[in-house]
């Protein structure tokens, strides 16, 4: 029996960062590629385009210039202390973690630098932990912001792919939604699905879902780089882990609706092993975008350490759940309170220095590579994008006195959950601790410790001061919502990005990378992320998958 000829050497499903990285490697190796995506061409680059462009690097020149002493051993200690691997399914994920930290401490920066990627000189300190040395968190700052943010990181890989198009090696198939994978003579070599109606909508906005046809394509290998589940709230709730309590009734979306996770089910139906689906990464500092691009569009605040973090009833969150210290530990605590939201209470002095907003569109100076814009941001009392949320954001209350602030907080929720007298006692007690350079309040200790790091002192941490000091006002309250973002589990893969079956054997012809593979191994992060590891995970696993598939079909 004869079979139809191959349409390409390799089919890549998903034109996000991992898919672009894989396709670029395949084209560089002289392989022909069909790159499929259900969205229109203007959405090439996927979620990476919208990102802040943060990358996890170890012992980089940027760190050394900021007097940060980092090492491969320290980063590996932090990764494993954060991941908490504890399942048989984690065997490959552990090996991916070791490989990725080695990459981040080795060739990663030089490889990206050779492609034209540059970095903002101040290294950020995300997920600070606050536990013991072997517990969760980054011991040192490692969050390197790409000059140009997400678009600046996507650009060199999109350029390489388009060079492949010009050479006749890469062909795009946008508006192609994959619904099936099939085998011929044992190996998966056929991709089937639906052709969606042409759509000219701007990037990120909902595209036409009408089906106008079908397709069937064949290749020697298939690479799944279709992303995660963050835009599919039904799937997020279905996979919500018991350890994090009852799923929130109200969720904001950090990604567009087409990040639906459905391709994971297609791969699973073809024999792939989807593991760790209960591990996920959602943010607790989400605010409604006053100028939304997609449905329920939320923006994450990247906070410095000084805001007073309160639960929905006005109680301070427990140690060490301070802003920027432990995302999932904070989420677990919030879900035990019986409410879906929390509050930051701060003042203009803090918001002006400590609030950054995640997203390329929220950072026009960095995204546009404008040195003047960065300098203007540093000089401003409050950066323009943050000021816009203060003026227009549904979650913001700005008032001159505490009584008015509390009234505004209760007005937003429609419930009198915040008691002014109790909140006044809490803030006053906190303010008394500012009088000395030593204190029993561990958040204030953390603030003073942060300012010993030059980067935090320069641009990320306000000098300790009384919140009720009129000179630091006005007072500000920000309602914080749960914001969906990443699935940490995915298709289990070996170190060559080959997708494995439940029996642990390679699924012939199938590879996976990026979030679809849990960024490698079906869950390279374990239970928690050190941040800056998602984009880099897409690049590392995408590069690995592309190189392995190129060798296999050569």
Coordinates of C-alpha atoms in Angstrom, one line a residue, residues 191-509:
X191 CA -2.0 16.1 11.2
X192 CA -5.7 16.9 10.6
X193 CA -7.9 19.7 11.5
X194 CA -10.1 22.7 10.6
X195 CA -9.4 25.8 8.6
X196 CA -10.9 28.8 10.3
X197 CA -12.3 31.9 8.5
X198 CA -9.8 34.6 7.6
X199 CA -9.5 37.2 10.3
X200 CA -7.8 40.7 10.3
X201 CA -8.4 41.5 13.9
X202 CA -5.6 43.1 15.9
X203 CA -3.2 40.8 17.8
X204 CA -4.7 39.4 21.0
X205 CA -8.4 40.2 20.2
X206 CA -10.9 37.4 19.6
X207 CA -10.7 36.1 16.1
X208 CA -13.4 34.5 14.0
X209 CA -14.0 30.9 14.9
X210 CA -16.1 29.9 11.9
X211 CA -14.9 26.8 10.2
X212 CA -14.5 27.1 6.4
X213 CA -12.8 23.9 5.6
X214 CA -10.6 21.0 6.7
X215 CA -7.0 19.9 6.2
X216 CA -4.8 16.8 6.3
X217 CA -1.0 17.2 6.2
X218 CA 1.8 14.7 6.5
X219 CA 5.4 15.0 7.7
X220 CA 8.1 12.7 9.1
X221 CA 7.8 14.4 12.5
X222 CA 5.5 16.7 14.5
X223 CA 6.4 19.2 17.1
X224 CA 3.7 20.4 19.5
X225 CA 4.3 24.0 20.7
X226 CA 0.7 25.0 21.3
X227 CA 1.0 26.6 24.7
X228 CA -1.0 26.1 27.9
X229 CA -4.5 26.6 29.3
X230 CA -4.6 30.1 30.9
X231 CA -7.3 31.4 28.6
X232 CA -9.6 28.5 29.2
X233 CA -11.1 29.2 32.7
X234 CA -13.2 26.0 32.6
X235 CA -10.1 23.9 32.1
X236 CA -8.2 25.9 34.8
X237 CA -11.0 25.2 37.3
X238 CA -11.3 21.5 36.2
X239 CA -7.5 21.0 36.9
X240 CA -7.4 23.3 40.0
X241 CA -5.4 21.5 42.7
X242 CA -7.0 20.6 46.0
X243 CA -4.0 22.1 47.8
X244 CA -5.0 25.5 46.6
X245 CA -8.5 25.3 47.9
X246 CA -11.7 26.1 46.0
X247 CA -11.1 27.6 42.6
X248 CA -11.9 31.4 42.5
X249 CA -15.3 32.3 41.3
X250 CA -13.8 35.4 39.7
X251 CA -10.7 35.1 37.5
X252 CA -8.9 37.6 35.2
X253 CA -7.1 36.4 32.2
X254 CA -3.4 37.1 31.7
X255 CA -3.6 35.6 28.2
X256 CA -6.1 35.7 25.3
X257 CA -8.9 33.2 25.0
X258 CA -7.3 31.2 22.3
X259 CA -4.8 29.9 24.8
X260 CA -7.2 27.1 25.4
X261 CA -5.1 24.0 26.0
X262 CA -7.2 21.9 23.6
X263 CA -4.1 20.7 21.7
X264 CA -2.9 18.9 24.9
X265 CA -6.1 16.7 24.7
X266 CA -5.4 16.0 21.0
X267 CA -1.9 14.9 21.8
X268 CA -3.1 12.8 24.7
X269 CA -5.7 11.1 22.5
X270 CA -2.8 10.1 20.1
X271 CA -0.9 8.4 23.0
X272 CA 1.0 11.2 24.7
X273 CA 1.4 11.3 28.5
X274 CA 0.0 14.5 29.9
X275 CA 1.3 14.8 33.5
X276 CA 1.2 17.3 36.4
X277 CA -1.9 19.0 35.1
X278 CA -2.7 20.1 38.7
X279 CA 0.4 22.3 38.8
X280 CA -0.2 25.8 37.6
X281 CA 1.0 29.3 38.0
X282 CA -1.4 32.1 38.6
X283 CA -0.8 35.6 39.9
X284 CA -2.4 37.1 43.0
X285 CA -1.7 40.8 42.0
X286 CA -4.0 41.0 39.0
X287 CA -5.9 44.3 38.1
X288 CA -8.5 44.8 35.5
X289 CA -7.1 46.4 32.4
X290 CA -8.8 49.8 31.9
X291 CA -8.1 49.4 28.2
X292 CA -8.6 45.7 27.6
X293 CA -7.4 43.9 24.5
X294 CA -9.0 40.5 25.2
X295 CA -11.9 39.3 27.4
X296 CA -11.4 39.7 31.2
X297 CA -8.0 41.1 30.4
X298 CA -5.9 41.4 33.5
X299 CA -2.5 43.0 34.1
X300 CA -0.1 41.9 36.8
X301 CA 1.5 44.3 39.2
X302 CA 5.2 43.5 39.6
X303 CA 5.5 45.0 43.1
X304 CA 8.4 46.1 45.2
X305 CA 8.3 45.0 48.8
X306 CA 6.8 48.0 50.7
X307 CA 3.0 47.8 50.1
X308 CA 0.9 46.6 53.1
X309 CA -0.8 43.5 51.9
X310 CA -4.2 42.9 53.4
X311 CA -6.8 40.1 52.9
X312 CA -10.4 41.0 51.9
X313 CA -11.3 41.8 55.5
X314 CA -8.3 44.1 56.2
X315 CA -6.0 41.6 58.0
X316 CA -2.3 41.6 57.0
X317 CA -1.1 38.6 55.2
X318 CA 1.2 36.4 57.3
X319 CA 5.0 36.3 57.1
X320 CA 6.6 35.9 54.6
X321 CA 3.7 36.6 52.2
X322 CA 5.0 40.1 51.3
X323 CA 4.8 41.6 47.8
X324 CA 7.1 39.7 45.5
X325 CA 8.0 36.9 47.8
X326 CA 5.9 33.8 47.2
X327 CA 3.2 33.8 44.5
X328 CA 1.7 30.4 45.1
X329 CA 2.1 30.5 48.9
X330 CA 0.1 33.7 48.8
X331 CA -2.5 32.1 46.5
X332 CA -2.9 29.2 48.8
X333 CA -3.5 31.5 51.8
X334 CA -5.9 33.7 49.9
X335 CA -8.1 30.7 48.9
X336 CA -8.4 29.8 52.5
X337 CA -9.9 33.2 53.4
X338 CA -13.2 32.6 51.6
X339 CA -12.6 35.6 49.3
X340 CA -11.1 35.9 45.9
X341 CA -9.4 39.3 46.3
X342 CA -6.9 41.0 48.5
X343 CA -5.7 44.6 48.9
X344 CA -2.4 46.6 48.6
X345 CA -2.5 49.7 50.8
X346 CA 0.3 52.2 50.0
X347 CA 1.0 55.8 49.1
X348 CA 2.2 57.8 46.1
X349 CA 5.8 57.6 47.2
X350 CA 5.7 53.8 47.1
X351 CA 3.6 53.4 43.9
X352 CA 5.9 55.8 42.0
X353 CA 9.0 53.8 42.7
X354 CA 7.8 50.2 43.3
X355 CA 4.9 49.5 40.8
X356 CA 5.9 48.0 37.5
X357 CA 3.2 46.5 35.3
X358 CA 3.8 43.3 33.5
X359 CA 3.4 43.4 29.7
X360 CA 5.1 44.9 26.7
X361 CA 2.3 47.3 26.1
X362 CA 2.5 48.6 29.7
X363 CA 6.2 49.5 29.3
X364 CA 6.4 51.6 26.1
X365 CA 9.9 52.9 27.0
X366 CA 11.5 49.5 27.4
X367 CA 9.5 48.0 24.5
X368 CA 10.4 50.9 22.3
X369 CA 14.0 50.7 23.4
X370 CA 13.9 54.4 24.4
X371 CA 16.7 55.5 26.7
X372 CA 14.9 58.9 27.0
X373 CA 11.7 57.1 27.9
X374 CA 13.5 55.1 30.6
X375 CA 15.0 58.3 32.0
X376 CA 11.7 60.1 32.0
X377 CA 10.1 57.2 33.9
X378 CA 12.8 57.4 36.5
X379 CA 12.2 61.1 36.9
X380 CA 8.4 60.9 37.1
X381 CA 6.6 61.0 40.4
X382 CA 4.5 58.1 39.0
X383 CA 5.2 56.4 35.6
X384 CA 2.6 57.2 32.9
X385 CA 1.1 53.6 32.6
X386 CA 0.7 53.4 36.4
X387 CA -0.8 56.9 36.5
X388 CA -3.4 55.8 33.9
X389 CA -4.5 52.9 36.2
X390 CA -4.7 55.3 39.2
X391 CA -6.9 57.6 37.2
X392 CA -9.0 55.0 35.3
X393 CA -8.5 51.6 36.9
X394 CA -11.6 49.9 38.4
X395 CA -9.5 48.4 41.2
X396 CA -7.8 51.7 42.4
X397 CA -8.8 54.0 45.2
X398 CA -6.8 57.2 45.7
X399 CA -7.7 59.5 48.6
X400 CA -6.1 62.0 51.0
X401 CA -7.3 60.4 54.2
X402 CA -7.8 56.9 55.5
X403 CA -11.5 57.3 56.2
X404 CA -12.2 58.1 52.5
X405 CA -9.9 55.4 51.4
X406 CA -11.8 52.8 53.4
X407 CA -15.1 54.0 52.0
X408 CA -13.7 53.6 48.5
X409 CA -12.5 50.1 49.2
X410 CA -15.9 49.0 50.5
X411 CA -17.6 50.7 47.5
X412 CA -15.5 48.7 45.0
X413 CA -16.5 45.4 46.6
X414 CA -20.1 46.4 47.5
X415 CA -19.5 45.0 51.0
X416 CA -18.4 46.7 54.3
X417 CA -15.6 44.2 54.8
X418 CA -12.9 46.8 55.8
X419 CA -13.2 48.4 59.2
X420 CA -11.6 51.9 59.4
X421 CA -10.6 51.7 63.0
X422 CA -9.0 48.3 62.7
X423 CA -7.1 49.3 59.6
X424 CA -6.0 52.5 61.3
X425 CA -4.6 50.4 64.2
X426 CA -2.8 48.1 61.8
X427 CA -1.2 50.9 59.8
X428 CA -0.3 53.0 62.9
X429 CA 1.4 50.0 64.5
X430 CA 3.4 49.4 61.4
X431 CA 4.3 53.0 61.1
X432 CA 5.7 53.0 64.7
X433 CA 8.2 50.4 63.6
X434 CA 9.8 52.9 61.2
X435 CA 11.3 55.0 63.9
X436 CA 14.4 52.8 64.3
X437 CA 16.8 51.0 61.9
X438 CA 15.9 47.8 63.7
X439 CA 12.4 46.3 64.1
X440 CA 10.4 43.2 64.9
X441 CA 8.3 43.7 61.7
X442 CA 9.8 41.3 59.2
X443 CA 8.4 43.2 56.2
X444 CA 10.2 46.3 57.3
X445 CA 13.4 44.2 57.8
X446 CA 12.9 42.9 54.3
X447 CA 12.5 46.4 52.9
X448 CA 15.7 47.5 54.6
X449 CA 17.4 44.4 53.3
X450 CA 16.2 45.0 49.8
X451 CA 17.7 48.5 49.8
X452 CA 21.1 47.0 50.4
X453 CA 20.9 45.7 46.8
X454 CA 21.9 48.6 44.5
X455 CA 19.2 47.8 41.9
X456 CA 16.4 47.9 44.4
X457 CA 17.7 51.0 46.0
X458 CA 17.9 52.8 42.7
X459 CA 14.6 52.0 41.1
X460 CA 12.5 49.4 43.0
X461 CA 12.3 50.0 46.7
X462 CA 11.1 53.2 48.4
X463 CA 12.9 54.4 51.5
X464 CA 11.1 53.2 54.6
X465 CA 8.6 55.8 55.8
X466 CA 5.3 56.1 57.6
X467 CA 2.3 55.3 55.3
X468 CA 0.2 57.9 57.2
X469 CA 2.9 60.6 56.5
X470 CA 1.0 63.4 54.6
X471 CA 4.2 64.2 52.7
X472 CA 4.1 60.7 51.1
X473 CA 0.5 60.8 50.1
X474 CA -2.1 60.6 48.8
X475 CA -3.1 57.1 50.1
X476 CA -3.8 54.4 47.6
X477 CA -5.6 51.1 47.8
X478 CA -5.5 48.5 45.0
X479 CA -7.9 45.6 44.8
X480 CA -5.9 42.5 43.7
X481 CA -7.5 39.7 41.7
X482 CA -6.4 36.2 40.8
X483 CA -4.9 36.3 37.3
X484 CA -4.5 33.1 35.2
X485 CA -1.2 32.7 33.4
X486 CA 0.7 29.4 33.0
X487 CA 0.2 25.7 33.3
X488 CA 3.3 24.1 34.8
X489 CA 2.4 20.6 33.8
X490 CA 2.3 19.3 30.2
X491 CA 3.3 16.5 27.8
X492 CA 6.1 14.4 29.3
X493 CA 9.3 14.6 27.2
X494 CA 12.8 13.1 27.4
X495 CA 15.9 15.3 27.0
X496 CA 15.5 15.2 23.2
X497 CA 12.0 16.7 23.6
X498 CA 10.5 13.4 22.4
X499 CA 7.0 13.0 23.7
X500 CA 6.6 9.9 25.9
X501 CA 3.7 7.5 26.3
X502 CA 2.2 6.6 29.7
X503 CA 4.5 3.5 29.6
X504 CA 7.5 5.8 29.3
X505 CA 8.4 5.0 25.7
X506 CA 8.8 7.7 23.0
X507 CA 5.6 8.3 20.9
X508 CA 7.1 7.8 17.5
X509 CA 7.4 11.0 15.4

